Amino acid sequence: MLGIKRGTKFIGLPWVEFVHTDDIAVAQKLLRRKVPASKPLALRLASRDGHEIEVEAFSASHGKGDGEVVIQARDLTARMSTGKLTREAADRRRAEGNLRLAAKVIETTNEAVLIADAKFRVTSVNPAFTEITGYQPDEVIGKKPTFHKALRKDKTLFTKMQEDMEKQGHWQGEFWNKRKSGEDYAQRLSISAITDETGKVQQYAALIGDITKRKQDEERIRYQANYDSLTELPNRTLFLDRLNFDLARMKRGQGKLGLMFIDLDGFKLVNDTLGHEVGDLLLQEAARRLSECVRRGDTIARLGGDEFTVIMPDLEDPRNGSMVAQRILDALAKPYVLDGHEAFVSASIGITVFPDDGDSASHLLRNADAAMYRAKDQGKANYQFFTVDLNEAVKERVVLKNSLIKARKGHEFALHYQPKLAIGSGQVTSVEALMRWNSRKLGAISPAKFIPIMEESGMAMEMGEWVIRTACTQYRKWRKEGLAPLRVAVNLSARQLREESFISVVERVLKQTGVDPKSLEIEITENMLMSDSTNIVVALDTLHDMGIHISMDDFGTGYSSLNHLRQFPIDTIKIDGAFVANIVSNTEEIEIIKAIITMGHSLNRRVAAEGVETEGQLSILKELGCDEVQGYYLCPPKPVGPLTEFLQEKTAGDMPKPGGQPGRAARRGKKAHIAEV
Ligand code: C2E
Ligand code: MG
Ligand code: MG
């Protein structure tokens, strides 16, 4: 161990000669006290030829008489040999163990591992590689890795990879590739170069992770931020991006751009009568139809609700805008068959043109919106180009909406009443309550203007309840004042009939005001019934069973058919004033009214006509067999006071006077025509 050659003298040499100079202090400890074999000291000995030897030493015996010490030192290399291993062998074995562990990890990991030689040809792959890529080892070994081709396609990615490999021998990136089956998958690839001591590349190791799910999640999130999930059209965010992008492009190239706002007419009604699910189906179908009306480079977006928009960049001639608009109007107006229901909507479209009408996105948006409202005002189902005076109209609408919300609290509403008379007897059968808004700020505003805004602003239920309560209270008062029983009629919004609480609202009001349900009439429009929505059928049946009289208002303007009426508990059909208006000059209108009356009677319904303005109209209606009439000629809507007078006179006039004397009204020469009804 110490390299002492046989025959050389060493007895008598100082012990320090055999100890490494740095460890002499440690060695002295061995001499000074007993060091047990269980706790040996580590030190280095020095061999004769200058090698150092790592040993552990202990004092085997101490001081047998003359201070003799026996030190035993064990070569540490020798200790390893007690495990039958040399140090080298131990190292090798450790390395082999590590390799086996690595192999096990590589076998079982779910990341694909690929080893390639210095020429980048595959030498081995693990099972996860086959699982992810679909390629068996023998299909790839000896060839360039499959990701090589995919990487090459993306120039920037490929260059970056080359640079990184060159500089730091490592690269990581994410990209889409194809599995053997042809299916796309997203992979995260990291490649490391394995070099020898001289820095020469021996091998490459590549790790491939399948990150398709994560990518899909990311893409879904990005999609959700930019697209409307219902129609799959771009949403407002992406719309604004595209608009700004297209505007910048038009500015550079001096091109024109058309911006179109589309709002569906009657969509609210579909939603209110057929329910939201059917409403959603309609929006999806509308989106599909819209997509068929535009060019490739155009963007259609859904801004929310039933509002859509179309960006038309590179618009050579604004007249092309009207062509597209007309195509859209036609496409959207076709009937919708949704989940077994038939529904109809139309569209109102506003168009504005860059740079003629405005040069910023916000400016154009405002313009298109204003033009769209003009289209609504023009009777819907049409398109309008933006003109400068439109800004005023938009302002007015906003003012109206804000004032309406305030008016609710400020008691600016009132009811006027218009009687409906039996055509034979001239008796008042009912009085219709019509809402009036006398705004302190804006003056008197027509219901045709404010009722749609009221419905849009979600006030229909609240105001509707107010109307029923006020009308019933008034009726109760008339009765207390001694007026003969008749009916008081209120108009309903589609929303009210659909709302589940509506029935209980009616019941409560009737109870609180003490009005017999038989004295209440509700007027609904046929569009509210265009569905066979069970909610509405049930609501109507319940109201009818309570004894409430049900009238169908504005008949002939909507989409239902007389046959359709059979399913609903309708007591009276009210022919729309538009037919009555032309009745004298137009034989066609007469035929329509005749048909309505005949069919109405065959279904056992009463038929009324509204908007009667002349004696001529009245006599024709009488001849055709109409049951009831209403209109300016008979009596316009009046506030409570004057109407009370009218009712009193009417009642008095109707009463048979002894001796056949005419009634009070007739005597005074007022409302003389009423007696003739
Ligand atoms: P409507 O229920 O069909 O009422 C008839 C409309 O025709 C009333 O207009 C009435 O003033 C008007 N009118 C009556 N006689 C004649 C006539 O001889 N010739 C002409 N040209 N018109 C006549 P108004 O009061 O402006 O109401 C318009 C519409 O607003 C009503 O049509 C009704 O749909 C709605 N409305 C009114 N009050 C209410 C209400 O309290 N609730 C709801 N939901 N809607 C209401
Ligand atoms: Mg009415
Ligand atoms: Mg009407």
XYZ file of C-alpha atoms in Angstrom, residues 148-163 171:
17
model
C -38.552 18.882 -39.686
C -40.876 19.399 -42.635
C -43.524 21.234 -40.597
C -40.837 23.489 -39.170
C -39.419 24.330 -42.563
C -42.794 25.624 -43.683
C -42.680 28.379 -41.098
C -39.718 30.452 -42.233
C -39.367 32.667 -39.158
C -39.703 29.726 -36.798
C -37.151 27.727 -38.740
C -34.591 30.537 -38.815
C -35.005 31.118 -35.102
C -34.470 27.434 -34.479
C -31.271 27.405 -36.503
C -29.950 30.490 -34.731
C -34.291 25.472 -28.999
